[in-house]
C-alpha positions as a Python dict, from the first residue, in 0.01 Angstrom:
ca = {
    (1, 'X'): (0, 0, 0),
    (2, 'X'): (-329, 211, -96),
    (3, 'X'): (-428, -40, -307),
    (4, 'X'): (-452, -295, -62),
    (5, 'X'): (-665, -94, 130),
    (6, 'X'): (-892, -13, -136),
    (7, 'X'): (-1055, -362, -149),
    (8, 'X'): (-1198, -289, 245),
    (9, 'X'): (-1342, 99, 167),
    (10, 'X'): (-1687, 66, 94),
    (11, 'X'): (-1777, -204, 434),
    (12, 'X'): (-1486, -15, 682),
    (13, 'X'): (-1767, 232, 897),
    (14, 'X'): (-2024, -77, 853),
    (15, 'X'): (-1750, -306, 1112),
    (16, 'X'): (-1870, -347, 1406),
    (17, 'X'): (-1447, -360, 1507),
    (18, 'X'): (-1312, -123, 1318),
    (19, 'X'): (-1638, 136, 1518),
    (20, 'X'): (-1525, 19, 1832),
    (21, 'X'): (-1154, 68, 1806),
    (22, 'X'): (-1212, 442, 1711),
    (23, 'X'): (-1413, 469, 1989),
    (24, 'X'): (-1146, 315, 2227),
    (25, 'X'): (-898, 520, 2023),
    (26, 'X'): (-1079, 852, 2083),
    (27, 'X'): (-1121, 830, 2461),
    (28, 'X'): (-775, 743, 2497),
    (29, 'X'): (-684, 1030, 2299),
    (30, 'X'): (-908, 1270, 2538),
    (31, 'X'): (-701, 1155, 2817),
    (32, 'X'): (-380, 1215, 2720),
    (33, 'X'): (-402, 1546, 2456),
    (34, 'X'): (-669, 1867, 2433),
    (35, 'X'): (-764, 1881, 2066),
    (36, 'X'): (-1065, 2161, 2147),
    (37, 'X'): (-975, 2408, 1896),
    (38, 'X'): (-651, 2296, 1794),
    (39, 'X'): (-540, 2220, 1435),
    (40, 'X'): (-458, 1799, 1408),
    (41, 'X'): (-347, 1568, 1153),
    (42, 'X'): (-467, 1208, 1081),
    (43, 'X'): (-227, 1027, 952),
    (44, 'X'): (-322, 712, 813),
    (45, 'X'): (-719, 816, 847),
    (46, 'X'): (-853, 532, 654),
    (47, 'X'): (-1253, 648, 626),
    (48, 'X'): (-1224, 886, 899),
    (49, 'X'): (-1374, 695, 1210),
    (50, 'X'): (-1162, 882, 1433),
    (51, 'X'): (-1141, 1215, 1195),
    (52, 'X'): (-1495, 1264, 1256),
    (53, 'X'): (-1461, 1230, 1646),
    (54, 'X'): (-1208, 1462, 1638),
    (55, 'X'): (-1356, 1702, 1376),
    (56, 'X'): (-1673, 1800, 1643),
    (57, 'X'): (-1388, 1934, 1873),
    (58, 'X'): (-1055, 2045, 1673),
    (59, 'X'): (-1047, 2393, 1485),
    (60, 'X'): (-991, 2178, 1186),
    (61, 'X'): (-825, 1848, 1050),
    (62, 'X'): (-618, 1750, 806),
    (63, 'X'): (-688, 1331, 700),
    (64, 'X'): (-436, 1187, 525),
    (65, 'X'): (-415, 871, 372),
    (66, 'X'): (-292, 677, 32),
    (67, 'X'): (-576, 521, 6),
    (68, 'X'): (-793, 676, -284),
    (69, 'X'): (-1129, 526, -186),
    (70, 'X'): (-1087, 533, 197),
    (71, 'X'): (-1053, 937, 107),
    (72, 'X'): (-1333, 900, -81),
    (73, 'X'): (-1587, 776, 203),
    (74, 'X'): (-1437, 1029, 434),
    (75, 'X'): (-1545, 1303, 153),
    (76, 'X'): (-1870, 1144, 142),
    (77, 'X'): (-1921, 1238, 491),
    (78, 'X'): (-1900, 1638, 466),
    (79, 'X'): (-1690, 1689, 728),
    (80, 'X'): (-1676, 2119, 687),
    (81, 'X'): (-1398, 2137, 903),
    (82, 'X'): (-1158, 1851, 742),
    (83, 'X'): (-954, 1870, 445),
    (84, 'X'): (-803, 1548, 296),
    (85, 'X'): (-513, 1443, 128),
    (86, 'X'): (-491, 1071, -89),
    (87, 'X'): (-132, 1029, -73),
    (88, 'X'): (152, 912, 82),
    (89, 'X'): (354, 1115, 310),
    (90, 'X'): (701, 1186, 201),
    (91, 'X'): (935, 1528, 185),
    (92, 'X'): (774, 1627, -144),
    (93, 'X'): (449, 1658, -33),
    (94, 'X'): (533, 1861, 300),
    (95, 'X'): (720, 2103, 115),
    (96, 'X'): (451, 2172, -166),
    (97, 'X'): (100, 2061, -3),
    (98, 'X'): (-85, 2348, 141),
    (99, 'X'): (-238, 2183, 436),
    (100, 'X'): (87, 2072, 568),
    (101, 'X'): (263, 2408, 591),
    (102, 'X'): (121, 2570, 926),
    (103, 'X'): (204, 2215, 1146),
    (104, 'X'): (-2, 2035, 1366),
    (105, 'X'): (-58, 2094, 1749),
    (106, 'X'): (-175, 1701, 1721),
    (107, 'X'): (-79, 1461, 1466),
    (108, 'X'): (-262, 1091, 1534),
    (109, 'X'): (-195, 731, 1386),
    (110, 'X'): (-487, 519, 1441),
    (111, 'X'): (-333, 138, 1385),
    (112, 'X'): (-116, 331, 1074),
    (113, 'X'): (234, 283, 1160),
    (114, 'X'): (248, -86, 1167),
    (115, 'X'): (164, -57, 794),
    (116, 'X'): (426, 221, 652),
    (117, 'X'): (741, 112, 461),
    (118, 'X'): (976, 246, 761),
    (119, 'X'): (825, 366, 1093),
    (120, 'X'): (1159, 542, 1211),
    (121, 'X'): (1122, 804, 898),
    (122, 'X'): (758, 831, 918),
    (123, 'X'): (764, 911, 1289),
    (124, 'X'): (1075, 1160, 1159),
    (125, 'X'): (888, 1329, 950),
    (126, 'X'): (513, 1301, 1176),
    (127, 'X'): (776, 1489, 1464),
    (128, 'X'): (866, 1744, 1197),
    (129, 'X'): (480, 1861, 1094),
    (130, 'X'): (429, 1894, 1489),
    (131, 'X'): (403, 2252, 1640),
    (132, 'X'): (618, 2338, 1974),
    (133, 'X'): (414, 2217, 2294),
    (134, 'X'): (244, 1938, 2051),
    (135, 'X'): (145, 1577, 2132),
    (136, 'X'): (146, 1277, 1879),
    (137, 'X'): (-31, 968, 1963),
    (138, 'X'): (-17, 623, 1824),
    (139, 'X'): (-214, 331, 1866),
    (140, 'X'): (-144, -42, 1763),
    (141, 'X'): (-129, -413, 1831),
    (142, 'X'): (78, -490, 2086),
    (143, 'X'): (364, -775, 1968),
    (144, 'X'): (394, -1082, 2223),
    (145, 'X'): (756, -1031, 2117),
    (146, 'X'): (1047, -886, 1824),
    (147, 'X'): (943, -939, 1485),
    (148, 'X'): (542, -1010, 1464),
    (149, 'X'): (394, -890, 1154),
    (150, 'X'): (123, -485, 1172),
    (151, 'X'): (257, -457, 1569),
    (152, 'X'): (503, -338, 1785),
    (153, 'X'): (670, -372, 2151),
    (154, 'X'): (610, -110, 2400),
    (155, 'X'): (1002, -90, 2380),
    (156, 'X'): (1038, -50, 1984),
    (157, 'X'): (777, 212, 2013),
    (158, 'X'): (985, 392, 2331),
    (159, 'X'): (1352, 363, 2116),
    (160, 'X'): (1174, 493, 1775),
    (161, 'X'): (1014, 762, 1968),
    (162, 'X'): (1356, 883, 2113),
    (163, 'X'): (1476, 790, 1789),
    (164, 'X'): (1279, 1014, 1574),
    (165, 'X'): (1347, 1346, 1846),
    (166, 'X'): (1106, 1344, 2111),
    (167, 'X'): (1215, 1431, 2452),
    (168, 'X'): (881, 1319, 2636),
    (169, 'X'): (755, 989, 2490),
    (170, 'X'): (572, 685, 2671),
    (171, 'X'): (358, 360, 2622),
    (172, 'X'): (90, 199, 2750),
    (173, 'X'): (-185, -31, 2693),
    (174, 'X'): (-425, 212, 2598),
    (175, 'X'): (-702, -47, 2565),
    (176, 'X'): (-799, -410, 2435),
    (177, 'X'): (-1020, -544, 2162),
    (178, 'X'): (-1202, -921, 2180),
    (179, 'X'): (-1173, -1135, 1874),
    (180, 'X'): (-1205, -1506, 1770),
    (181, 'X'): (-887, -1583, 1923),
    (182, 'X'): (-917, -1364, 2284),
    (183, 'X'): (-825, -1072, 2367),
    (184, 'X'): (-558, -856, 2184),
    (185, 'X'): (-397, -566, 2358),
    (186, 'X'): (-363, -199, 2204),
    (187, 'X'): (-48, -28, 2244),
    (188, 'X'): (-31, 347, 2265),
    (189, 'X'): (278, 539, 2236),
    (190, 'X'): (277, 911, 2302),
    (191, 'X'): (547, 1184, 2213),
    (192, 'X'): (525, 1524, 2328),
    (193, 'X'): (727, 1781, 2094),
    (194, 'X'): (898, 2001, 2434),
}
């Protein structure tokens, strides 16, 4: 997967897109979590768009994501209050990785998920790295319907949520993006670990 991603590193923060959804992305996010002072993961950070949004607020941030030189843009940034990790999640690593010992009182997936080998066990093992009283928040394309390719239904976000352990979960369109085609819709799912 990270080396697919590689390729698109250096011109990522240069998109006038890829700006725009972390924008829409971040104001959703201030709507529905408080990440002032908190400790959050980014899973799936790419070059840390959103990171850096949420670094001027969060006691610190953890950015993970497989992709070696998406990592190394973030890096390039300075971020003091970010640490990063370049690989992908899995039991191994949060057993023996520093950074994901103490858990998260926000974990975020910025249009992540729809990439990942199996979303049920990521968001398993996203819910596990989550402190009590913690949100996670998901964004992605919505799917017209069962079975399109890098999206999902509001409902196969809903099931996996209850799925993966969370007894407070919900979607909605968080916001839209324009393209040469119209307008596609982002979905947002949202788990709260009671």
């Amino acid at each position: 997967m990270s080396d697919n991603w590689d390729e698109y590193a250096e011109g990522w923060d240069n998109n006038d897109s890829t700006i725009l959804y972390a924008s829409k992305a971040y104001a959703s996010l201030l709507a529905n979590a408080e990440i002032a002072g908190v400790s959050v993961l980014d899973f799936g950070c790419g070059t840390g768009l959103l990171t850096q949004r949420i670094a001027d607020h969060a006691a610190s941030v953890v950015a993970l994501d497989p992709s070696k030189k998406m990592i190394s843009v973030l890096e390039k940034k300075h971020l003091k209050n970010v640490s990063t990790i370049d690989q992908v999640l899995s039991q191994h690593l949060m057993k023996t990785h520093k950074s994901l010992q103490n858990g998260f009182d926000v974990i975020v997936a910025s249009s992540a998920l729809a990439f990942v080998p199996d979303y049920q066990q990521t968001l398993i093992q996203l819910k596990s790295l989550l402190n009590k009283g913690g949100s996670f928040i998901q964004w992605d394309w919505l799917a017209e319907g069962e079975g399109e390719e890098n999206s999902f239904t509001q409902e196969s976000i809903q099931l996996a949520l209850k799925n993966a352990g969370f007894s407070d979960y919900s979607t909605s369109i968080a916001f839209s993006m324009q393209d040469q085609n119209g307008e596609l819709q982002v979905v947002m799912g949202v788990g709260k670990n009671i």
